[in-house]
XYZ file of C-alpha atoms in Angstrom:
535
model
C 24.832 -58.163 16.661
C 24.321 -60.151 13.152
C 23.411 -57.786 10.270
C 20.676 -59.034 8.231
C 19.690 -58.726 4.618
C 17.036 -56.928 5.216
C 19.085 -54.434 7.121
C 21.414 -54.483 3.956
C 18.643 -53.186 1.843
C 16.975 -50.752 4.283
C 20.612 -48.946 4.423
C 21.094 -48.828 0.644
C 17.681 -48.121 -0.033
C 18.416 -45.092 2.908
C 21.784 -44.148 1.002
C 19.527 -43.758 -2.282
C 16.801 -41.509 -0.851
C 19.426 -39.816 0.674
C 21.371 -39.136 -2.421
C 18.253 -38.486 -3.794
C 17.529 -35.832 -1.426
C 20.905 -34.318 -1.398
C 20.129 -34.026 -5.075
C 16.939 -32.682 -5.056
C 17.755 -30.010 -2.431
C 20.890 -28.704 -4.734
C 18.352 -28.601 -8.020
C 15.938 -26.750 -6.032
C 18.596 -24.334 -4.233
C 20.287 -23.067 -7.947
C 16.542 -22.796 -9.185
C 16.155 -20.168 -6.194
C 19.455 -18.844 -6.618
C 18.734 -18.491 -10.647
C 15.308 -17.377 -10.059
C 16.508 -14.444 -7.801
C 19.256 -13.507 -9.642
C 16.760 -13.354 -12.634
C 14.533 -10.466 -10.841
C 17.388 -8.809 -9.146
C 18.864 -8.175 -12.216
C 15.573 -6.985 -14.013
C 15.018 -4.972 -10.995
C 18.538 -3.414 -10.972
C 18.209 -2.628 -14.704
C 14.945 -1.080 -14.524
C 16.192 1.488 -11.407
C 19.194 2.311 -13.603
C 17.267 3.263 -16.540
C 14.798 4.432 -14.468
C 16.784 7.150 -12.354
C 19.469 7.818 -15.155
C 22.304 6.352 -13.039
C 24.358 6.190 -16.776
C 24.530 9.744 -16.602
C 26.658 9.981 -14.008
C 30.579 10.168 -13.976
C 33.074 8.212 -12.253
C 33.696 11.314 -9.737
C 30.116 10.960 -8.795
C 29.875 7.380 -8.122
C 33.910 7.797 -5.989
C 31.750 10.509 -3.823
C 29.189 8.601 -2.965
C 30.943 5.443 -2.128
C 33.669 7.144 -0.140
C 31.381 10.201 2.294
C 28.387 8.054 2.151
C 28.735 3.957 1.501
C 32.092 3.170 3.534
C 30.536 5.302 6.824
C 27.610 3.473 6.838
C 29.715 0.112 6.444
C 31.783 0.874 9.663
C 28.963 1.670 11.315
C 27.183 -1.339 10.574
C 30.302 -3.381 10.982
C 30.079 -1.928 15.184
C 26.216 -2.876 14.984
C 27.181 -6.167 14.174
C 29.258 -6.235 17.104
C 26.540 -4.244 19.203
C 23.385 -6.332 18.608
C 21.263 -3.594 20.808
C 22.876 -1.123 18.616
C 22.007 -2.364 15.896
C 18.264 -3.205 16.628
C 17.222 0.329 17.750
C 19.356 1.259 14.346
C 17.110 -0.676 12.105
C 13.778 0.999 13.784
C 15.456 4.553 13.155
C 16.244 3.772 10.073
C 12.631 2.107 9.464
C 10.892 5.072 10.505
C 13.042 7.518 8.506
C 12.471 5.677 4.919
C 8.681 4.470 6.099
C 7.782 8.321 6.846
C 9.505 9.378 3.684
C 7.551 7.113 1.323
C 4.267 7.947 3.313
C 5.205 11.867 3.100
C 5.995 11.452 -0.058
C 3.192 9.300 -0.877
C 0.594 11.965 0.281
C 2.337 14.337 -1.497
C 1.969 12.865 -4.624
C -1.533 11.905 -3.793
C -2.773 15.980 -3.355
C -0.573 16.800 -6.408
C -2.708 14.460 -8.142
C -6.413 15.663 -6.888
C -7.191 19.217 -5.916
C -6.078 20.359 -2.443
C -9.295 22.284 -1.930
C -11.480 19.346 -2.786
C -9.623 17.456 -0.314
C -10.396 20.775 2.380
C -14.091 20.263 1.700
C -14.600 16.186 2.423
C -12.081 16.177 5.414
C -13.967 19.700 6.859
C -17.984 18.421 6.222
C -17.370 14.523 5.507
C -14.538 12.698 7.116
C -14.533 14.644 10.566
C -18.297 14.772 11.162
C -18.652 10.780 9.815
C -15.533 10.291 12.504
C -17.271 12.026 15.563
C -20.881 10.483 14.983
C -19.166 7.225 14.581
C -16.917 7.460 18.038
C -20.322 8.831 19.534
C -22.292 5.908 18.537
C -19.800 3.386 19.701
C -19.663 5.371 23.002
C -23.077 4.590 23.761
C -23.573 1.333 25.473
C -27.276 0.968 24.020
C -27.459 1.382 20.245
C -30.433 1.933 18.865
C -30.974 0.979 14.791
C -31.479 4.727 14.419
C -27.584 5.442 16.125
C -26.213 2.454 13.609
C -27.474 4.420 10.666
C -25.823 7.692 11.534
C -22.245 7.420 10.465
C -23.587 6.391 6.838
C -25.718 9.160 7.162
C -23.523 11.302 7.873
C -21.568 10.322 5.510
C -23.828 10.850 2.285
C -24.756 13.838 3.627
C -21.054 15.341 4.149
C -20.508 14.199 0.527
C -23.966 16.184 -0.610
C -22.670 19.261 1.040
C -18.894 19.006 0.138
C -20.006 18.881 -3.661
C -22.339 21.856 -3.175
C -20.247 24.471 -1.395
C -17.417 23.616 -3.762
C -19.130 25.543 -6.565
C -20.024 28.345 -4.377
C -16.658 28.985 -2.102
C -14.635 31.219 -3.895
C -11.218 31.239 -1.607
C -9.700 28.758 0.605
C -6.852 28.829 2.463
C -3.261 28.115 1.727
C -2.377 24.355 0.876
C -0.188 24.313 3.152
C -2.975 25.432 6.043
C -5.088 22.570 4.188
C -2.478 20.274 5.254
C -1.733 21.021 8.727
C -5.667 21.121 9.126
C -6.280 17.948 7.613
C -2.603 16.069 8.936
C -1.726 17.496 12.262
C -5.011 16.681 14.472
C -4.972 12.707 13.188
C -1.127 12.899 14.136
C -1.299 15.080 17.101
C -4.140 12.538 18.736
C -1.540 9.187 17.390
C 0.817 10.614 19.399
C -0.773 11.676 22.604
C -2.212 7.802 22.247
C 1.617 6.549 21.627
C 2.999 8.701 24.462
C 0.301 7.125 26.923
C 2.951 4.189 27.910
C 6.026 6.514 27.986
C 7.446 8.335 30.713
C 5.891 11.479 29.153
C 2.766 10.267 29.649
C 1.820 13.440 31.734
C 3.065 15.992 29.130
C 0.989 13.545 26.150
C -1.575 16.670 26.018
C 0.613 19.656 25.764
C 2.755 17.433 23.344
C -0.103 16.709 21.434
C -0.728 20.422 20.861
C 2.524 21.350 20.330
C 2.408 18.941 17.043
C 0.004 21.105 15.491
C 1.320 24.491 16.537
C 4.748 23.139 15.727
C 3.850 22.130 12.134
C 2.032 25.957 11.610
C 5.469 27.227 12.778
C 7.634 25.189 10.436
C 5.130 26.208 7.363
C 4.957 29.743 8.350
C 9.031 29.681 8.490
C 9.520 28.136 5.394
C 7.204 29.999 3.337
C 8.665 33.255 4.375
C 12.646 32.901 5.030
C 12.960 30.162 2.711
C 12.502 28.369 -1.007
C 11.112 25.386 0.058
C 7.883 24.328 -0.237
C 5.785 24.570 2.810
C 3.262 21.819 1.910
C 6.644 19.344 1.435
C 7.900 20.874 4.551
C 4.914 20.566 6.958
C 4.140 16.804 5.078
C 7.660 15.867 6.239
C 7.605 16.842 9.369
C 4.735 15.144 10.737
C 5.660 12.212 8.665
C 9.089 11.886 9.436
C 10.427 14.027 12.476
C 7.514 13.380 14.745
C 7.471 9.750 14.624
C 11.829 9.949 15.185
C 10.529 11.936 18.231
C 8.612 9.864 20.190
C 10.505 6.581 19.111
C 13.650 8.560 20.592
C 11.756 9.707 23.665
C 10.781 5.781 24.472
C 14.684 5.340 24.247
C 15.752 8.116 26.288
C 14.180 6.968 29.277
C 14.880 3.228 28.909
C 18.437 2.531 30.476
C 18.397 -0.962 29.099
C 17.935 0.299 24.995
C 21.316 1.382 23.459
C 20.883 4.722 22.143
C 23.243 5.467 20.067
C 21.815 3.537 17.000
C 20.210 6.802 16.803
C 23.022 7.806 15.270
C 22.869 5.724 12.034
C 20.121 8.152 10.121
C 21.344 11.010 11.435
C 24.842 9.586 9.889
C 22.551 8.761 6.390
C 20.996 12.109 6.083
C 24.685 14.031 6.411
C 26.391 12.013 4.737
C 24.139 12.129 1.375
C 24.218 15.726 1.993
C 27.802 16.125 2.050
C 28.308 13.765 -1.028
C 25.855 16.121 -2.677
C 27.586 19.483 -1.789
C 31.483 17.215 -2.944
C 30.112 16.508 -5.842
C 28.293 19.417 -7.089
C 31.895 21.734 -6.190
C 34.221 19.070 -8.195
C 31.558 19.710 -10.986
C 31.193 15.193 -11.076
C 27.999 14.536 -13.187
C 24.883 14.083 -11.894
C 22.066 11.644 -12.745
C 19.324 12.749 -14.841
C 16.511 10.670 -13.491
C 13.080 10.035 -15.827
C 11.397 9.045 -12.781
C 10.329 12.496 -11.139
C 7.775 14.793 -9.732
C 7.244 15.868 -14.013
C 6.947 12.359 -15.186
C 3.864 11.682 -12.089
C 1.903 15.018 -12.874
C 2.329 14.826 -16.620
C 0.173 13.274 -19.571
C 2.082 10.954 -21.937
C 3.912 12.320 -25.139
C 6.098 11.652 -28.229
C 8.670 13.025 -26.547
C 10.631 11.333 -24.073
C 11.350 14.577 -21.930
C 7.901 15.597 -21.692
C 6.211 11.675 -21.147
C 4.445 11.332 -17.857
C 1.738 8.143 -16.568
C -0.469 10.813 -14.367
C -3.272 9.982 -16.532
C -2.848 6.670 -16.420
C -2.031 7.070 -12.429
C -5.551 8.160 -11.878
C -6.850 5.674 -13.747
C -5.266 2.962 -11.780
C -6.765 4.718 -8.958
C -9.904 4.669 -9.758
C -9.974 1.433 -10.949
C -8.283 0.105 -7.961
C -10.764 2.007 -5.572
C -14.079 0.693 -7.504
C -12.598 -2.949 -7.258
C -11.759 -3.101 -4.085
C -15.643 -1.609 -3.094
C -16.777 -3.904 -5.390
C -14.856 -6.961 -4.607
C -15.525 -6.652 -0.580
C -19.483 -6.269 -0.532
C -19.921 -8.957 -3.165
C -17.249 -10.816 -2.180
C -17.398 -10.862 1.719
C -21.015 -11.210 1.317
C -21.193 -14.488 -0.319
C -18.556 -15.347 2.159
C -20.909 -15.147 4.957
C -23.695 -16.833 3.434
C -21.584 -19.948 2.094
C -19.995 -20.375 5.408
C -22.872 -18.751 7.864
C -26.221 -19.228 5.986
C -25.937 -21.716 3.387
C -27.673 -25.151 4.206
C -24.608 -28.304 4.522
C -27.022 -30.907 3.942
C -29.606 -32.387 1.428
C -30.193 -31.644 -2.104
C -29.412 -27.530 -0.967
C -25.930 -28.692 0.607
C -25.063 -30.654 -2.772
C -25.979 -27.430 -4.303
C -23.674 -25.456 -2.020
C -20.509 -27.569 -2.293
C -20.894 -27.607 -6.002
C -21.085 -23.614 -5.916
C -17.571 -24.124 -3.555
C -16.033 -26.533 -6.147
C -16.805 -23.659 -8.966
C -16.055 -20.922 -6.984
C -12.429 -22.974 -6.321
C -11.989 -23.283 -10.019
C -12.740 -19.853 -11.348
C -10.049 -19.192 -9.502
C -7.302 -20.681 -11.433
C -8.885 -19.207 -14.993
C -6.662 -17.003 -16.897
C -7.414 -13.232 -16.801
C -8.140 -12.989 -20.448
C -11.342 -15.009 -20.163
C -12.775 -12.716 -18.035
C -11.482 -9.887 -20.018
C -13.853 -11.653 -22.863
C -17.076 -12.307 -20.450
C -16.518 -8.542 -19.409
C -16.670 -7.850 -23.246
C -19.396 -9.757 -23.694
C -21.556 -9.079 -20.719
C -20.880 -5.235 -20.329
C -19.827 -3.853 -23.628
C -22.237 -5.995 -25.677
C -25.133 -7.029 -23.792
C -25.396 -4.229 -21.252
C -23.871 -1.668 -23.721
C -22.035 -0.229 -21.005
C -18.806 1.270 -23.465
C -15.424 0.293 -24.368
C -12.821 0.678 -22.143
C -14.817 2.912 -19.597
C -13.802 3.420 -15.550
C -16.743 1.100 -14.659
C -16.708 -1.555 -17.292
C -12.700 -1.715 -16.427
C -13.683 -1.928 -12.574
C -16.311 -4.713 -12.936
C -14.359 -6.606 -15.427
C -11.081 -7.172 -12.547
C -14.034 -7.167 -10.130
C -14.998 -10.461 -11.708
C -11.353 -11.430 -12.156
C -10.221 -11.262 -8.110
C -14.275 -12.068 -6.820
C -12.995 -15.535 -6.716
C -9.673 -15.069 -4.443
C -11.627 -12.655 -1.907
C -14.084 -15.168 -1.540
C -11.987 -18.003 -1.114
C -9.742 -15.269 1.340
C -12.659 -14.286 3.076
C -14.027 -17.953 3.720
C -11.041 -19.110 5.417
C -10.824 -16.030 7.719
C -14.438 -16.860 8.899
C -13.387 -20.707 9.616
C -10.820 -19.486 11.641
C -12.948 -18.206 14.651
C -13.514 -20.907 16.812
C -16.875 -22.953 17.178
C -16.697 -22.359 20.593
C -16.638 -18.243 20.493
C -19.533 -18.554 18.133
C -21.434 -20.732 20.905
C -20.206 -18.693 23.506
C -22.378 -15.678 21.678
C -25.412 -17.810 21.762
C -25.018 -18.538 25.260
C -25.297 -14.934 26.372
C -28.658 -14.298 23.804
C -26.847 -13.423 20.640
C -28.722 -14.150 17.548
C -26.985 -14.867 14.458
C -26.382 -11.611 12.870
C -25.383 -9.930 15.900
C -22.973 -13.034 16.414
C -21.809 -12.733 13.006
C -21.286 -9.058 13.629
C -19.917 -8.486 16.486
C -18.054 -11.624 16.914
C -17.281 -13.481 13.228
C -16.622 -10.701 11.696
C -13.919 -8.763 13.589
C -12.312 -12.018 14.379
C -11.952 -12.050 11.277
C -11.575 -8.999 9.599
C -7.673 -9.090 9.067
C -7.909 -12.265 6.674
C -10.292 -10.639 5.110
C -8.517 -7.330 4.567
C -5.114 -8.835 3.656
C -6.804 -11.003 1.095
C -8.773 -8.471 -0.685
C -5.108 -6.055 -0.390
C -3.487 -8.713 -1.996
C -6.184 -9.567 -4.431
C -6.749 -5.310 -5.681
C -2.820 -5.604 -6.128
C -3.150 -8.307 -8.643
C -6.003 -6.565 -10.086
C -3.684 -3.408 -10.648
C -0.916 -5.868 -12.738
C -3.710 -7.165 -14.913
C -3.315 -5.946 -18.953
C -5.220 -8.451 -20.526
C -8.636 -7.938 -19.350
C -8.340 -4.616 -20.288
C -7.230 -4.572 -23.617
C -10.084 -7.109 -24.302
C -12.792 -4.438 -23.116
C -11.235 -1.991 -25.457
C -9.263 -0.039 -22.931
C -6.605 2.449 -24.739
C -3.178 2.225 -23.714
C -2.584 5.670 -23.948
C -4.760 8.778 -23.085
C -4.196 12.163 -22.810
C -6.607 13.179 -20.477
C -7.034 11.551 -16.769
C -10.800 10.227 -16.261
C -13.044 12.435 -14.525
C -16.402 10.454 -13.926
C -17.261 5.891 -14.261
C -17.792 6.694 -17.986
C -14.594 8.300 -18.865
C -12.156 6.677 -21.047
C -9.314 5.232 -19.047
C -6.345 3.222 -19.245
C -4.150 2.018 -16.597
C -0.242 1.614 -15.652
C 0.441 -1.172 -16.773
C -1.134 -0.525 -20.599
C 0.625 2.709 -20.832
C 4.307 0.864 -19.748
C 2.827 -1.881 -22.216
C 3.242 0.737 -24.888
C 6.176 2.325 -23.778
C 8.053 -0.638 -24.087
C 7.169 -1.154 -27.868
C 8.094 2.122 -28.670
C 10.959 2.991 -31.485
C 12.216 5.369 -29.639
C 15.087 3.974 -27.422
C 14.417 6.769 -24.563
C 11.152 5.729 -24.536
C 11.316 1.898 -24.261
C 14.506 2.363 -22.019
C 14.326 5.265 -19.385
C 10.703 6.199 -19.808
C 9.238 2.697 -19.587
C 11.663 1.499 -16.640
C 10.254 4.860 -14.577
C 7.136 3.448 -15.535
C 7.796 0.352 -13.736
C 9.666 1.391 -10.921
C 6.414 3.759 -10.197
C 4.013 0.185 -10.583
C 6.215 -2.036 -8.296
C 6.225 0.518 -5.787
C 2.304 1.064 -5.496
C 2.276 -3.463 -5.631
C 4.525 -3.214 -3.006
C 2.986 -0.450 -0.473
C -0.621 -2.223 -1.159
C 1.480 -5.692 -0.181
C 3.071 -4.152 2.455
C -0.325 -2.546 4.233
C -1.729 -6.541 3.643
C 1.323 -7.805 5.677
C 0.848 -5.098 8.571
C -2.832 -5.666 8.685
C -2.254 -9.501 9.193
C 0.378 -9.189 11.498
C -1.438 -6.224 13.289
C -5.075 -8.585 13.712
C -3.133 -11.735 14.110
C -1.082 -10.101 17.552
C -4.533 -9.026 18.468
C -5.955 -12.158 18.276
């Protein structure tokens, strides 16, 4: 068959694009390479600092790597030969770190507000609000009166919570406040996870036993032993229950491999025995900034004594107010823009301009609207500098924009023809919107807004423009407190003269911000995965 010439130049032409290609995947594969390298090594250098791994000896380090490391290297080695293994050793070892950062997680969280507090809303808010609401969605005929009740039993559970708190003098033990408040919600998880599992018709008196188990365990360490109860009841409904029933689905399933098992049962002793090696050869330990003192203390000149708590609560609140803010506002023009809002005539011009604008704000940068929340709030509205609210409207305005471009595309993604369907059978709008739209929907919606509040808790430069300090003393205690936030108090850390400061204090600092980004990042990606399997 004759070759051509304008084969000829189709095959060079080919051989350039290709070489072209080849080139342009190699540029863009170091760029990855560099730009991962880049944050890994930040990241490494910041946990270093952070957990004062360069106080440590060589004899520490040896002990670690040879009880703990080279185990855990065979054992993955036989994994990798056991795929089954291996899988079921993954989940184990999932659920042992996931239960520790949640334990450890709540922990911090009731170290941070007041125990008792927390006794009152769970007792006369959070349990009545639950049981109206599972009443009300019992009934198959709801009336507008039933639709009100879990909001009103919810303001008036707050009402009463704030009122007997002045006039209760005792309450139990926190550790009672815990089991009260923990064990039921767990106990009823797992009579609802053991429900597919061989022990389905034990799921009852298991359920029970979780509670009466975790009274045992806080009775026994409170009186035979120095550990805390509270951290010893958290962990074991955090940790050892879920282990339980993920081992009792594998006990009575001949085709999983149990002995992956094994592997954090092989993590947990060998970390222990490391520990008790090195502490008898007398190796060095690590002095770590980042600790339970440096969460639940207020900042200071010295480095020993500097803690972020009150910059932890403001973060809290800040992040709490936003994320109300940002989902009524937000999700609400949502629903009008892609439910409500007219598509044609002079209105519809109107309506994709509003789109186009919406689009564009965006892509602004974050100290513009740290400027309109000066000017609107501070100036005009004279609501304070640097105050919990002005803060929470200001990144309010900052992430509106992302929730309601977030939220819009969740709502398109329900089909036309479910939406029809609802007509078909009588629906009106709303109740098609509400019943239908909206829980179709509701994981776009929730992962978007997660992801948005987590940008919202990195921002620095809206705040600093509204006047908020980057250090305080005192955590806020009301919407016109002063507050400041993580990331201003790291931001001053790290221009400190004082080399402990800008080095270990500042890196603990971080380390404590990437893991809250990451657990609010995380809960997006579990929510969309959760809603999208549902789907």
């Amino acid at each position: 068959m004759e070759t051509t010439k304008f084969d000829i130049k189709r095959k060079q032409h080919s051989s350039s694009i290709f070489s072209r290609e080849v080139l342009f995947h190699y540029l863009a594969f170091a760029a990855s390479i560099v730009g991962i390298l880049s944050l890994a090594l930040l990241l490494a250098t910041a946990l270093f600092n952070a957990f004062g791994l360069k106080t440590a000896d060589l004899f520490w380090y040896l002990c670690y790597i040879l009880i703990v490391l080279l185990p855990l290297l065979a054992f993955s080695w036989y994994c990798k030969k056991n795929p089954a293994v291996g899988k079921v050793a993954i989940r184990a070892v999932g659920i042992l770190v996931g239960g520790t950062l949640f334990g450890t997680l709540l922990l911090v969280i009731f170290i941070l507000l007041d125990p008792q507090i927390a006794f009152l809303y769970f007792t006369f808010t959070v349990l009545p609000t639950s049981l109206v609401w599972f009443y009300a969605r019992s009934q198959q005929k709801q009336s507008v009166y039933l639709s009100f009740a879990p909001l009103a039993a919810m303001i008036m559970g707050i009402f009463l919570s704030n009122f007997l708190s002045k006039l209760i003098p005792y309450f139990p033990a926190d550790w009672l406040i815990f089991v009260w408040i923990f064990g039921p919600p767990v106990a009823l998880l797992s009579r609802h996870f053991l429900k597919t599992t061989p022990l389905k018709s034990h799921r009852t008196h298991l359920a029970i036993s979780v509670v009466l188990f975790s009274i045992i365990v806080g009775l026994f360490t409170n009186t035979f032993t120095e550990i805390s109860p509270t951290t010893s009841v958290l962990y074991f409904l955090t940790i050892l229950i879920p282990i339980f029933l993920y081992a009792s689905t594998l006990l009575f399933s001949p085709e999983q491999n149990k002995l992956g098992l094994l592997f954090p049962l092989l993590l947990i002793a060998t970390i222990f025995l490391a520990r008790i090696v090195a502490t008898s050869i007398g190796a060095a330990h690590p002095t770590p900034w980042l600790d339970l003192q440096f969460i639940t203390s207020p900042p200071s000149r010295f480095p020993a004594e500097a803690g972020l708590y009150p910059a932890l609560i403001g973060s809290i609140f800040i992040v709490i107010l936003v994320g109300i803010l940002s989902l009524i506002f937000g999700v609400g023009a949502a629903i009008y823009l892609e439910e409500y809002a007219p598509k044609t005539g002079p209105l519809g011009s109107l309506t994709r301009l509003v789109r186009i604008n919406i689009s564009n704000l965006a892509g602004v940068p974050s100290v513009v609207y740290g400027l309109l929340g000066l000017a609107l709030f501070v100036n005009l509205l004279g609501m304070g500098f640097g105050t919990v609210i002005v803060s929470s409207m200001t990144l309010s305005l900052l992430i509106l924009p992302i929730v309601i471009i977030a939220s819009q595309e969740a709502i398109r993604t329900v089909p036309e023809a479910v939406r029809l369907a609802s007509y078909g059978l009588g629906a009106t709008k709303w109740q098609t919107i509400r019943n239908v739209v909206l829980p179709m929907s509701v994981g776009g919606i929730l992962t978007g807004t997660i992801l948005s509040m987590s940008r919202a808790l990195g921002e620095t430069a809206p705040l600093l423009m509204i006047g908020a300090a980057t250090t305080v003393f005192k955590a806020p205690t009301g919407l016109d407190s002063k507050v400041s936030a993580m990331p201003l108090q790291v931001f001053h850390w790290a221009f400190s003269a004082k080399p402990d400061l800008r080095g270990g204090v500042a890196a603990a600092g971080i380390i404590l911000l990437l893991f809250v980004l990451l657990s609010m990042n995380g809960i997006a990606i579990i929510l969309r995965n959760k809603y999208r399997k549902d789907k």
